[in-house]
Coordinates of C-alpha atoms (C1' of nucleotides) in Angstrom, one line a residue:
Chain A
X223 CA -72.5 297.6 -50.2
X224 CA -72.5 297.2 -54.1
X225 CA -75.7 295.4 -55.3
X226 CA -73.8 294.1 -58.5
X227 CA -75.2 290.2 -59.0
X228 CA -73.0 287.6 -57.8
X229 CA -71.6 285.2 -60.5
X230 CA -71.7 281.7 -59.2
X231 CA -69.1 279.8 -58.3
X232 CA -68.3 276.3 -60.1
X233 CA -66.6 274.4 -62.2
X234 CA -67.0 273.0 -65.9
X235 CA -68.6 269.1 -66.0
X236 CA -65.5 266.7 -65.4
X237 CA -63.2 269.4 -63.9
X238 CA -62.6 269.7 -59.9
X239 CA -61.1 271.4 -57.5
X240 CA -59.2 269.4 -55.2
X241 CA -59.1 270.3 -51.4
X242 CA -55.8 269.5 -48.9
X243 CA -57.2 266.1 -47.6
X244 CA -57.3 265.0 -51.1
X245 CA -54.7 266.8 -52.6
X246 CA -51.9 265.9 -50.0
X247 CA -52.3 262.3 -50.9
X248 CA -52.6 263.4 -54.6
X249 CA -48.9 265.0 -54.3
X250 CA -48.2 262.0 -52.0
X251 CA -49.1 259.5 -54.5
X252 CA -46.9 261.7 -57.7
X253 CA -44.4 261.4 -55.2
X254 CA -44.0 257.4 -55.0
X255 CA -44.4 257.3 -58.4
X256 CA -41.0 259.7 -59.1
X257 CA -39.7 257.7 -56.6
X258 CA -40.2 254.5 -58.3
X259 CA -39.7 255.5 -61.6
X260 CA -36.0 257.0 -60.9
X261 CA -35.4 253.6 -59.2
X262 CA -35.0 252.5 -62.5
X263 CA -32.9 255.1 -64.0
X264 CA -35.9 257.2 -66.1
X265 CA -35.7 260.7 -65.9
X266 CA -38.4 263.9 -66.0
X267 CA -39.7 265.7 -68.9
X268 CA -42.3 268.2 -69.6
X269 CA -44.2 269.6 -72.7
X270 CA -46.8 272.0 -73.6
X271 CA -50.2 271.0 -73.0
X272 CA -51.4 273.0 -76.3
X273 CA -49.5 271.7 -79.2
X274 CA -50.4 272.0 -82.8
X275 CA -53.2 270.6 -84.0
X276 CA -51.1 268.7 -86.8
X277 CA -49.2 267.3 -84.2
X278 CA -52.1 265.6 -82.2
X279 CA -54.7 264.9 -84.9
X280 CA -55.1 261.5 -86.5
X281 CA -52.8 260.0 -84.0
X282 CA -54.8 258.5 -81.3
X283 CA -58.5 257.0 -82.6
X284 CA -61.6 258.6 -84.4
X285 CA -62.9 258.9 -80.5
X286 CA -59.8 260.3 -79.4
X287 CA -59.6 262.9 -82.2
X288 CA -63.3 263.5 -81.0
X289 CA -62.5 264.0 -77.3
X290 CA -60.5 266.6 -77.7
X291 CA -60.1 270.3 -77.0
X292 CA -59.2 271.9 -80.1
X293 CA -59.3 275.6 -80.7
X294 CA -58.2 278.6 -82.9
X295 CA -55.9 281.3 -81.5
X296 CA -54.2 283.9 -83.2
X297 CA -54.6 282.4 -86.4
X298 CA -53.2 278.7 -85.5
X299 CA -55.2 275.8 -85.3
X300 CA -54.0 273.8 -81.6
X301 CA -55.9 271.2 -79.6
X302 CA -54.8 270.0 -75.9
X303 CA -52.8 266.8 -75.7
X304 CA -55.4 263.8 -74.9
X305 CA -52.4 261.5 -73.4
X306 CA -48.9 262.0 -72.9
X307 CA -47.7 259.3 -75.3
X308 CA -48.4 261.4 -78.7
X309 CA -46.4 264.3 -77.2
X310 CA -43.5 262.1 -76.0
X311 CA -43.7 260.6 -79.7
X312 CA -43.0 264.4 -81.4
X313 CA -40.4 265.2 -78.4
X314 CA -38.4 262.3 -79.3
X315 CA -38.4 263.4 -82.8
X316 CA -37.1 266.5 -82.2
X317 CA -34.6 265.9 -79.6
X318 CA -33.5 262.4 -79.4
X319 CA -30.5 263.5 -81.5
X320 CA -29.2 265.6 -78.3
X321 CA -30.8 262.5 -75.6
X322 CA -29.2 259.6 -77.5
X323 CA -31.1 256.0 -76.6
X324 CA -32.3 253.7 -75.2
X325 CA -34.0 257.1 -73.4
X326 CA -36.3 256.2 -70.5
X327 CA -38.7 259.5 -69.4
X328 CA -41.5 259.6 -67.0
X329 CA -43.7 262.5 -67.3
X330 CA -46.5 263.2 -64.5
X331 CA -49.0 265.8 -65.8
X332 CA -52.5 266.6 -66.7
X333 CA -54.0 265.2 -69.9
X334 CA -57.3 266.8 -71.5
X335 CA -60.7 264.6 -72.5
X336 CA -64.1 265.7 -73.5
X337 CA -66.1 262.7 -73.0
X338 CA -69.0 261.8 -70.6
X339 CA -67.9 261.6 -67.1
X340 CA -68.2 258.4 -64.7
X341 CA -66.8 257.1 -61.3
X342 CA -63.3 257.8 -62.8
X343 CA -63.4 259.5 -65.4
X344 CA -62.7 263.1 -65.9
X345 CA -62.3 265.6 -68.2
X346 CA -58.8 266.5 -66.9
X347 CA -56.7 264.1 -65.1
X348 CA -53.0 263.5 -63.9
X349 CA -51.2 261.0 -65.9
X350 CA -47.8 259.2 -64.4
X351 CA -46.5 258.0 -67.4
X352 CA -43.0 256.2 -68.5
X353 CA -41.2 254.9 -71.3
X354 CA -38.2 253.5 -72.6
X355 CA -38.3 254.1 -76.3
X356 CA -35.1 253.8 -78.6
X357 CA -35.0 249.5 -78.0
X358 CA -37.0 246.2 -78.5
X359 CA -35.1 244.8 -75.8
X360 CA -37.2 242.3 -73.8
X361 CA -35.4 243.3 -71.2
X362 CA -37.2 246.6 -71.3
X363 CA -40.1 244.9 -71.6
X364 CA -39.8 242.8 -68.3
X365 CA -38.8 246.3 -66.6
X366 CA -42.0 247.7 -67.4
X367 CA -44.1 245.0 -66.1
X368 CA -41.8 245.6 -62.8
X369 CA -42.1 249.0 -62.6
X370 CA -45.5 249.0 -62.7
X371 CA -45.7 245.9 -60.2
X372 CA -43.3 248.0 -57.9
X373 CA -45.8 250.9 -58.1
X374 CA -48.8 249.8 -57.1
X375 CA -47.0 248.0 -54.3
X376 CA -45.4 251.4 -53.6
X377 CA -48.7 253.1 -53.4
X378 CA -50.0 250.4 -50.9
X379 CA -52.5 248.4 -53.0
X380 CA -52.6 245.4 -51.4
X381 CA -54.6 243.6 -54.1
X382 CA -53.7 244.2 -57.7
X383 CA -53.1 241.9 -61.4
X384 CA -51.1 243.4 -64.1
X385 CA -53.0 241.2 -67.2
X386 CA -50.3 240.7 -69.7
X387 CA -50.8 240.0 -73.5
X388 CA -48.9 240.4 -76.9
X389 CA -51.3 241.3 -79.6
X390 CA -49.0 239.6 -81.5
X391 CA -50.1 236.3 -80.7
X392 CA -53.8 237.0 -81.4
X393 CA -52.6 239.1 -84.4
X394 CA -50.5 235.3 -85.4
X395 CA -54.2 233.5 -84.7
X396 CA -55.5 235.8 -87.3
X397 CA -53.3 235.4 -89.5
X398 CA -53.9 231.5 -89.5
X399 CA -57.3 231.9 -90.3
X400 CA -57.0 235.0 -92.9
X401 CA -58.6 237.5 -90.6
X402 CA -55.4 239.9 -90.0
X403 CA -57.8 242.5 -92.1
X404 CA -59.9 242.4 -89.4
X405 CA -57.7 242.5 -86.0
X406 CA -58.5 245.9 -84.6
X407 CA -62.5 244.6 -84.4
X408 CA -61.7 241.5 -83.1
X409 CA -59.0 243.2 -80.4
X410 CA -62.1 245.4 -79.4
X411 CA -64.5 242.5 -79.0
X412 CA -62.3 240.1 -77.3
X413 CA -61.2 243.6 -74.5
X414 CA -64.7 243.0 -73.4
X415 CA -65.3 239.3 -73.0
X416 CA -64.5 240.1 -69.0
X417 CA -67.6 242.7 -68.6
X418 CA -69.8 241.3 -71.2
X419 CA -69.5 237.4 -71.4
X420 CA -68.8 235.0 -74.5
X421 CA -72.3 234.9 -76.0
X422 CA -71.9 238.9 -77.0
X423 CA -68.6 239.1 -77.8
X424 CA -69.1 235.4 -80.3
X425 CA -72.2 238.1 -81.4
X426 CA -70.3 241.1 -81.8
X427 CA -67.3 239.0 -83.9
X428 CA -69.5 237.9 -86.1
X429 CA -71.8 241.0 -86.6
X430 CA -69.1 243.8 -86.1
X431 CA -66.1 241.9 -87.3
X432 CA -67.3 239.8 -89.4
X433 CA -66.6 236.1 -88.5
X434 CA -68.6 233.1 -89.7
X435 CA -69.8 231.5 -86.5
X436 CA -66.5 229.1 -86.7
X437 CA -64.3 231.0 -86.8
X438 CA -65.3 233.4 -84.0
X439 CA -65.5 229.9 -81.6
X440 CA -61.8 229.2 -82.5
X441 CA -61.0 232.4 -81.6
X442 CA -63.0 232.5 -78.0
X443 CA -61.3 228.8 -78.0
X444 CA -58.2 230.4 -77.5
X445 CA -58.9 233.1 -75.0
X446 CA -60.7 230.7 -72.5
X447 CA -57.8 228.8 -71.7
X448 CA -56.9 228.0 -68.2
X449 CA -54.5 227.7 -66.1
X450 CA -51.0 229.6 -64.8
X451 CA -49.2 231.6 -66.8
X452 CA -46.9 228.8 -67.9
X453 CA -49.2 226.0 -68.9
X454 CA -51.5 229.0 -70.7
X455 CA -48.3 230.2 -72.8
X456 CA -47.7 226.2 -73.6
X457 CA -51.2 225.8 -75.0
X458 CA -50.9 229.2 -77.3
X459 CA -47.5 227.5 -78.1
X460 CA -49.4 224.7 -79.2
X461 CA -52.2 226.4 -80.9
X462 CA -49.9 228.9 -83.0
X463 CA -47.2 226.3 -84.8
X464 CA -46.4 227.5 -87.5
X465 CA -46.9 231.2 -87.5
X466 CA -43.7 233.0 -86.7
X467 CA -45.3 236.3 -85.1
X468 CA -48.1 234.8 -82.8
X469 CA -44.9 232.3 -81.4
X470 CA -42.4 235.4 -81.5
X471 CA -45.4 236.5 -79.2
X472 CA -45.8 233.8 -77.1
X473 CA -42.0 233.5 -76.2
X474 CA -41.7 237.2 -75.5
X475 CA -44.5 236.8 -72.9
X476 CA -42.9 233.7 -71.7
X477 CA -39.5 236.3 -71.1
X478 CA -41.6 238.8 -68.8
X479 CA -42.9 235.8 -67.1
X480 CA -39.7 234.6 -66.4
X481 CA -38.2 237.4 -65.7
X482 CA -41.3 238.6 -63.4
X483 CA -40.5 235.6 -61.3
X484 CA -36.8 236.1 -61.3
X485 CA -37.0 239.2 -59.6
X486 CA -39.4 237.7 -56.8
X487 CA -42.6 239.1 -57.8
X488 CA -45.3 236.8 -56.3
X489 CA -47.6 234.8 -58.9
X490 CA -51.0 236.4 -57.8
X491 CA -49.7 239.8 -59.1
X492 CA -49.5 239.1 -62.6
X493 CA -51.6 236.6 -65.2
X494 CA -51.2 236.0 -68.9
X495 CA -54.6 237.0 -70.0
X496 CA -55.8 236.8 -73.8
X497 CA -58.4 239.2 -73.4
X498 CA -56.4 242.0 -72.7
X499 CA -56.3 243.9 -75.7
X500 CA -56.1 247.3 -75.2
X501 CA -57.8 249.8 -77.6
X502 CA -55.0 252.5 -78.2
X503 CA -54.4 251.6 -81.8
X504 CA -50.3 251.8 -81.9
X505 CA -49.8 249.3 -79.8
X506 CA -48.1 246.5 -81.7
X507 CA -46.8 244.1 -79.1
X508 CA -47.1 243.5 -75.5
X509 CA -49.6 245.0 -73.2
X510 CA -50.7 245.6 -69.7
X511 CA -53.3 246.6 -67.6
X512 CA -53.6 246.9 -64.3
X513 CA -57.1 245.8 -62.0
X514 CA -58.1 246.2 -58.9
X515 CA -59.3 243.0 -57.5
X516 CA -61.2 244.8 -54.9
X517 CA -63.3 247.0 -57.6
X518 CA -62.5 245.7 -61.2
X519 CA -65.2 248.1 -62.3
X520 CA -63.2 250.9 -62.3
X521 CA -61.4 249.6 -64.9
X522 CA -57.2 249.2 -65.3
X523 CA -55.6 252.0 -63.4
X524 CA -52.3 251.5 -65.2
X525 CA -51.9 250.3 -68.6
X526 CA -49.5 250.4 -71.2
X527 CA -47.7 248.7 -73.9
X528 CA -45.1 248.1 -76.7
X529 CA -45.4 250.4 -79.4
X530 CA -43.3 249.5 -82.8
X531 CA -42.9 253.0 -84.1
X532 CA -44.3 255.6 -82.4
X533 CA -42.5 258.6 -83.5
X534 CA -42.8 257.5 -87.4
X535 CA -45.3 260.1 -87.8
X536 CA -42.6 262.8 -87.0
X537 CA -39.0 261.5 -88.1
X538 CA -37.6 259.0 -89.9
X539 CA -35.9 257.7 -87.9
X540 CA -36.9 254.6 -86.5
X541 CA -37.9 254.7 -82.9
X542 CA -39.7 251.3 -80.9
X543 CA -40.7 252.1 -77.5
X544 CA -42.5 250.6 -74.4
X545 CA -44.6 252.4 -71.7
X546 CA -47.3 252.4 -69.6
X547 CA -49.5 254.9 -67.6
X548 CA -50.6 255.6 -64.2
X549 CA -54.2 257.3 -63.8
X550 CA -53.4 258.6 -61.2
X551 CA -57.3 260.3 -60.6
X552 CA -58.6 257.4 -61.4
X553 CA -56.6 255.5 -58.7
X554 CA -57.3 257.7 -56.3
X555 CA -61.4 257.6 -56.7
X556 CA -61.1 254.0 -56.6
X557 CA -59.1 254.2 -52.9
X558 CA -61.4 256.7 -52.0
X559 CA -64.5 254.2 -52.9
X560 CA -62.8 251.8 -50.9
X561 CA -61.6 253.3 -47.6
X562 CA -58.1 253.1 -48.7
X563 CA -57.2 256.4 -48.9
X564 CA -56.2 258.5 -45.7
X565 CA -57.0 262.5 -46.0
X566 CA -54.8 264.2 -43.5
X567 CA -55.8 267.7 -43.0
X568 CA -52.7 269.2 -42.1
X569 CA -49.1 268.8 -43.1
X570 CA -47.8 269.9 -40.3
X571 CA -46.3 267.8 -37.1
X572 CA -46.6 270.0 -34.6
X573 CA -49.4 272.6 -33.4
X574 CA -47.7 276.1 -31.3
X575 CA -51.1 277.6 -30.1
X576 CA -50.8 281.5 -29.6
X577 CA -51.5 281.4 -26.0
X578 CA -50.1 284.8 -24.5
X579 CA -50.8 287.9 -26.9
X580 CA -47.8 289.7 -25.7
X581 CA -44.9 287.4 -26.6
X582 CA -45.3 286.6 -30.1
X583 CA -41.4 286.9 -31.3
X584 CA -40.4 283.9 -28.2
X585 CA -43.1 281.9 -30.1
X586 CA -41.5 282.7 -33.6
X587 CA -38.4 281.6 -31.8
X588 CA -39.7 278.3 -30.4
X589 CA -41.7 277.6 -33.8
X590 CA -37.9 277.8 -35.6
X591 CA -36.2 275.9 -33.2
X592 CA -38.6 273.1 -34.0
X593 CA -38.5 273.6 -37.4
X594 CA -35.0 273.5 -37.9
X595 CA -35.4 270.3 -36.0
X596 CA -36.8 268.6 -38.7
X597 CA -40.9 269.1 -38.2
X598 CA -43.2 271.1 -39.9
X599 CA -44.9 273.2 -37.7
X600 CA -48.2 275.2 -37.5
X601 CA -48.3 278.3 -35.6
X602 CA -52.0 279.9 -34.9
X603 CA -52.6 283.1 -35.9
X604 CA -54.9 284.2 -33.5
X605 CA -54.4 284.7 -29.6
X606 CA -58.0 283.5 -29.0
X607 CA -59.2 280.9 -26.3
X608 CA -56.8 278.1 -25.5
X609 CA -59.4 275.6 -25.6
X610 CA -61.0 276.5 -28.9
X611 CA -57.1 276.1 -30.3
X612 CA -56.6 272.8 -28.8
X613 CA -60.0 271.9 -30.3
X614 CA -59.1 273.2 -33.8
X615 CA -55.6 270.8 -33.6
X616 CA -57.2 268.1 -32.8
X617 CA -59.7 268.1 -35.5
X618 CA -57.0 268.8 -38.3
X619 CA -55.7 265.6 -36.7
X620 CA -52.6 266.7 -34.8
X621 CA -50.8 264.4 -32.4
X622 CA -48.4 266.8 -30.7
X623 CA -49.0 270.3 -29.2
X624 CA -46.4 272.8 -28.0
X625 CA -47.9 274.5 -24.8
X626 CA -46.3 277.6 -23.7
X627 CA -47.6 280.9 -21.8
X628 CA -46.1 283.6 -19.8
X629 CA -45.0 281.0 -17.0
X630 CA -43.3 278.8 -19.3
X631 CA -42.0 281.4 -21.3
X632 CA -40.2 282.9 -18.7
X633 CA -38.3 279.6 -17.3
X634 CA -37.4 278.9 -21.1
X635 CA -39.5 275.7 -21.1
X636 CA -42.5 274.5 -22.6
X637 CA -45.2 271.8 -22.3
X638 CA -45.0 268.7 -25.1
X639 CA -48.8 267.8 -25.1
X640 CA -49.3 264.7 -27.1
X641 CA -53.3 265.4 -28.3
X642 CA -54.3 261.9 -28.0
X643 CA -53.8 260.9 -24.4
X644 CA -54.4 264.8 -23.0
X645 CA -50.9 264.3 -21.3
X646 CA -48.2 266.9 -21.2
X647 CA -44.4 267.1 -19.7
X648 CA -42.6 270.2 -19.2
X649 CA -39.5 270.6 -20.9
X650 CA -36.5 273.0 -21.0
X651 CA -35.6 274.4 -24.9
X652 CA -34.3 278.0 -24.5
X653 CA -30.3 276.8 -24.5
X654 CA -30.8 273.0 -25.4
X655 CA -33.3 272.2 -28.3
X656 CA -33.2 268.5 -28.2
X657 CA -34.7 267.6 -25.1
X658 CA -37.9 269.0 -26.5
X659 CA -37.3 267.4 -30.0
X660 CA -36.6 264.2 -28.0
X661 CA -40.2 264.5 -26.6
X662 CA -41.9 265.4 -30.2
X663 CA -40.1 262.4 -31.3
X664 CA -41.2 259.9 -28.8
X665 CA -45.0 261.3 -29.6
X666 CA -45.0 261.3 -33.0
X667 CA -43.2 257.5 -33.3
X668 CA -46.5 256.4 -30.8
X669 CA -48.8 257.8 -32.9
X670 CA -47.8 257.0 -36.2
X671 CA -46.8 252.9 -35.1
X672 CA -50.7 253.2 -33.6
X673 CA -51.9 253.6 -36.9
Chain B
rG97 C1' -72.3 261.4 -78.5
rU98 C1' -76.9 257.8 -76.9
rG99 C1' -80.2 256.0 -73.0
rG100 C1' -81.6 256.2 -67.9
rU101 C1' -80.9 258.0 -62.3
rU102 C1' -80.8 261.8 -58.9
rG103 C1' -80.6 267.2 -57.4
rU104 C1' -84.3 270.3 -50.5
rA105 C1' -79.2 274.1 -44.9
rG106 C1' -71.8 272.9 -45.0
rC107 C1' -73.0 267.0 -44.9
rU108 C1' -76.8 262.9 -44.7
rC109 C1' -81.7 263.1 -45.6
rA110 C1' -87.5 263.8 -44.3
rG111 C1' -91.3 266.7 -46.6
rU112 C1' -98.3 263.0 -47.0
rU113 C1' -103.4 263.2 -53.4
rG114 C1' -99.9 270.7 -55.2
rG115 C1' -102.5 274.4 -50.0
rU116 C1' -100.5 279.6 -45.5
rU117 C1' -94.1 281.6 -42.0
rA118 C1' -89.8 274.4 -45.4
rG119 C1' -88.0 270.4 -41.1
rA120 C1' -84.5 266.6 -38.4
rG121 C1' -79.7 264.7 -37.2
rC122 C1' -74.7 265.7 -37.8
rG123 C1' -71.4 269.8 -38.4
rU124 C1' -70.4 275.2 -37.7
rC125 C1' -70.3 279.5 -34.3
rG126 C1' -71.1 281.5 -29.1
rG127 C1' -71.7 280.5 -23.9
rA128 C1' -71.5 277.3 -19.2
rU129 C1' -65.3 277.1 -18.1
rU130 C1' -60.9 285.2 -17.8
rG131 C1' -54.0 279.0 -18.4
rU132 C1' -55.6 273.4 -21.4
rG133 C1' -59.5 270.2 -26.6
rG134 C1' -62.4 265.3 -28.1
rU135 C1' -68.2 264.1 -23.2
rU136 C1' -72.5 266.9 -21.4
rC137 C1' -75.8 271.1 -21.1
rC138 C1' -77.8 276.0 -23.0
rG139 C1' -78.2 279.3 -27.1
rA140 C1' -77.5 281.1 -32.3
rA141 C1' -76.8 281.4 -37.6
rU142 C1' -77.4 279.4 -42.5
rG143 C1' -82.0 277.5 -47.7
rU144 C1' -83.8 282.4 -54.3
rC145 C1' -86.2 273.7 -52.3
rG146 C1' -79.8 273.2 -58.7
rG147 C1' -81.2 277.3 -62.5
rG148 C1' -84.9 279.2 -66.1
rG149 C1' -89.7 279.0 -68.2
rG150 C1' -94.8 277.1 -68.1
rU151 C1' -99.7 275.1 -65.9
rU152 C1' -102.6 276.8 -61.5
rC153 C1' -106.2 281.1 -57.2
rG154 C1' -101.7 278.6 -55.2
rA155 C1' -95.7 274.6 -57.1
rG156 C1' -90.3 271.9 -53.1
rU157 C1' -94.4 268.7 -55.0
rC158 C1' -97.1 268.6 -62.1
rC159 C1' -94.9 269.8 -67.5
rC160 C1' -90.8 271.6 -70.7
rC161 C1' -85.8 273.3 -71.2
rU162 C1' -81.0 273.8 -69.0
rC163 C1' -76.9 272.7 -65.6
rA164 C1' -74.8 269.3 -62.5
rU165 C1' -74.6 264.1 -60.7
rC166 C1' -74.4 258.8 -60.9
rC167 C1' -75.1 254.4 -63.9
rA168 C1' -75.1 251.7 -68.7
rC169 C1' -73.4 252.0 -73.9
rC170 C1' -69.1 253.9 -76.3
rC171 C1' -64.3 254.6 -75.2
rC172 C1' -60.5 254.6 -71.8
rA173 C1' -56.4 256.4 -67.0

RNA sequence: GUGGUUGUAGCUCAGUUGGUUAGAGCGUCGGAUUGUGGUUCCGAAUGUCGGGGGUUCGAGUCCCCUCAUCCACCCCA
């Protein structure tokens, strides 16, 4: 044996590997989300996750442009993209002559961060993002709050809130008191007046942003107003008179409200909330984000919002867009924090154990049949005890079992053994297949309406 | 990036004021059972005590560094 040292196995800080019984819900979960996003007509895209540097620097924040991964090779300056909304911005600008608009693109992918790591938080994680850029139709914004609505339903959340704001309308405040200077630190303070309470953020808009003590109590005055939706947009109504961008504000949330409602979306799944501001500095209108009632800590696990004109930075010609984001790693820690998630550690149906060593090809033979059936089957490898293959089903959590030796074999039968209950029945296959994918049938409907 | 938490077998942890060959439960593997698993019984394997350095006659226990982890800030999915 060579005595050459072992190098040790692991990954970088905020990188992991993901195992089956998480990464078959993982594909499960990218899954819904193409399923829900082509419900409304947006189609896939890919690009590069190395792009120029040019291309991603100075487009975020300061902290984004210091989160990320930026290298030199072969002589070019590139840095991986940080979010998938800076890429979509330069692939608009180079194709959108060939996609025409509106365009609406979802694009699921990894997305690279160097920051500190939390419950949540990684250095790489999967993005489900979509957009509709090429319009400032309301109606594109009311779709947005729907999709995301229809996706967290999708997933199974039971209990969710997409908060919905316009920055517009604290941007219109602002204005009204000769502070639109100062917006982005007031947007930044006000995001945290959930976590951290009034008397720091009345502290923080003062010291940061530089209020006088009056003017940062009108402006928690207006983001601790009560009530539903409607009665809340009534009283910005009230409050903003006068300034044509906070009520061009207030009436576009008023559309998404209405037209949440329209569609049947019930009231507890959406709020009007004044606090959401969302740090992303291109933003320019409405945004979202999504909590989890059940573990608000984790922070919004989709969020989004209307962006004026993103892909200014790359063409000149004029491009508004609205999306919003999925995280979908970030999701998935939270349902694995609360129970929610199931890890399946198989993906097949239907276990064949390798019972007699001499008649492998009539096993091939019954495995296909059942396969072309429909199921996905699993055929052990190894002609080893019975028992210890039985055992090793029903620990990866199969509910059927396809039992056949010499005997069987011979008569061009088998034994359906449903795992749970230890029964079995005997069924005939060799001319007839569906007898037997009656039985798997009948099993697997028991177990699964069990669940 | 800043401050703090934790780091002992695959997992959850115990390990007394530093003292000889580091333990438990669960899991894993083998057997009791040469065509039928989840119970029971018997048996077995596995640790450079996260890594490196230091103090000491002696370090899993003390000190420093480092890596990882979780939490808070920051920021955000």
């Amino acid at each position: 044996m060579s005595t050459q040292q072992l190098i040790e196995p692991r990954t970088l800080k905020g990188f992991r590997d993901y195992l089956p019984e998480i990464m078959i819900p993982r594909e499960r979960l990218m899954e819904t989300a193409r399923r829900v996003y082509r419900s409304y007509g947006f189609s896939p895209i890919d690009t590069p996750a190395l792009e120029y540097l040019e291309i991603l620097a100075g487009k975020g924040s300061d902290e984004t442009d210091r989160q990320m991964y930026r290298f030199e090779h072969g002589g070019r300056q590139v840095g991986m993209r940080f979010d998938l909304t800076i890429p979509l911005a330069r692939f608009a600008a180079q194709h959108i002559g060939k996609l025409g608009t509106p365009f609406k693109r979802y694009h699921i992918a990894p997305v690279w961060r160097g920051e500190n790591t939390q419950a949540g938080r990684y250095r790489e994680f999967v993005q489900c993002d979509f957009d509709t850029i090429g319009t400032e139709s309301v109606a594109s914004d009311v779709e947005t709050a729907l999709v995301i609505h229809d996706l967290l339903k999708a997933i199974g959340i039971e209990r969710f809130q997409v908060r919905i704001n316009n920055r517009q309308i604290l941007n219109g405040l602002l204005e009204q008191l000769g502070l639109l200077d100062r917006s982005q630190a007031v947007l930044r303070a006000i995001d945290k007046l959930e976590k951290l309470g009034p008397d720091v953020v009345d502290e923080e808009l003062q010291r940061v942003g530089g209020l006088t003590a009056e003017q940062a109590t009108t402006v928690l005055g207006l983001c601790n107003m009560n009530g539903d939706s409607n009665e809340l947009l009534s009283q910005l109504e009230h409050a903003l008179v006068g300034n044509d961008s906070g009520m061009a504000g207030v009436s576009r949330l008023r559309a998404i409200i209405d037209g949440l409602q329209a569609a049947g979306v019930s009231e507890d799944r959406y709020r009007v909330d004044v606090t959401i501001a969302r740090g992303l500095d291109y933003y320019t209108g409405v945004v979202f984000e999504t909590l989890l009632q059940d573990l608000p800590s984790i922070g919004s696990v989709c969020s989004g919002g209307r962006y004026d004109n993103l892909a200014g930075l790359y063409t000149k010609q004029h491009l508004p867009g609205i999306g919003a984001s999925l995280g979908l790693d970030r999701l998935i820690a939270a349902m694995e924090q609360l129970n929610q998630l199931e890890k399946p550690k198989t993906t097949a149906d239907v276990f064949v154990p390798f019972f007699d060593a001499d008649r492998l090809n009539d096993y091939m033979k019954l495995c296909s049949v059942v396969r072309r059936g429909g199921y996905n089957v699993e055929f052990y490898p190894d002609s080893k005890k019975l028992g210890a293959q039985l055992k090793f089903a029903d620990d990866r959590g199969f509910a059927v079992a396809l039992v056949a030796g010499s005997d069987e074999l011979n008569a061009g039968n088998c034994q359906v053994k449903d795992l749970r209950n230890k029964s079995s029945e005997v069924v005939h296959w060799s001319e007839n297949p569906q007898p037997l994918l009656d039985a798997i049938a009948k099993i697997i409907s028991s177990s699964t309406t069990s669940k």
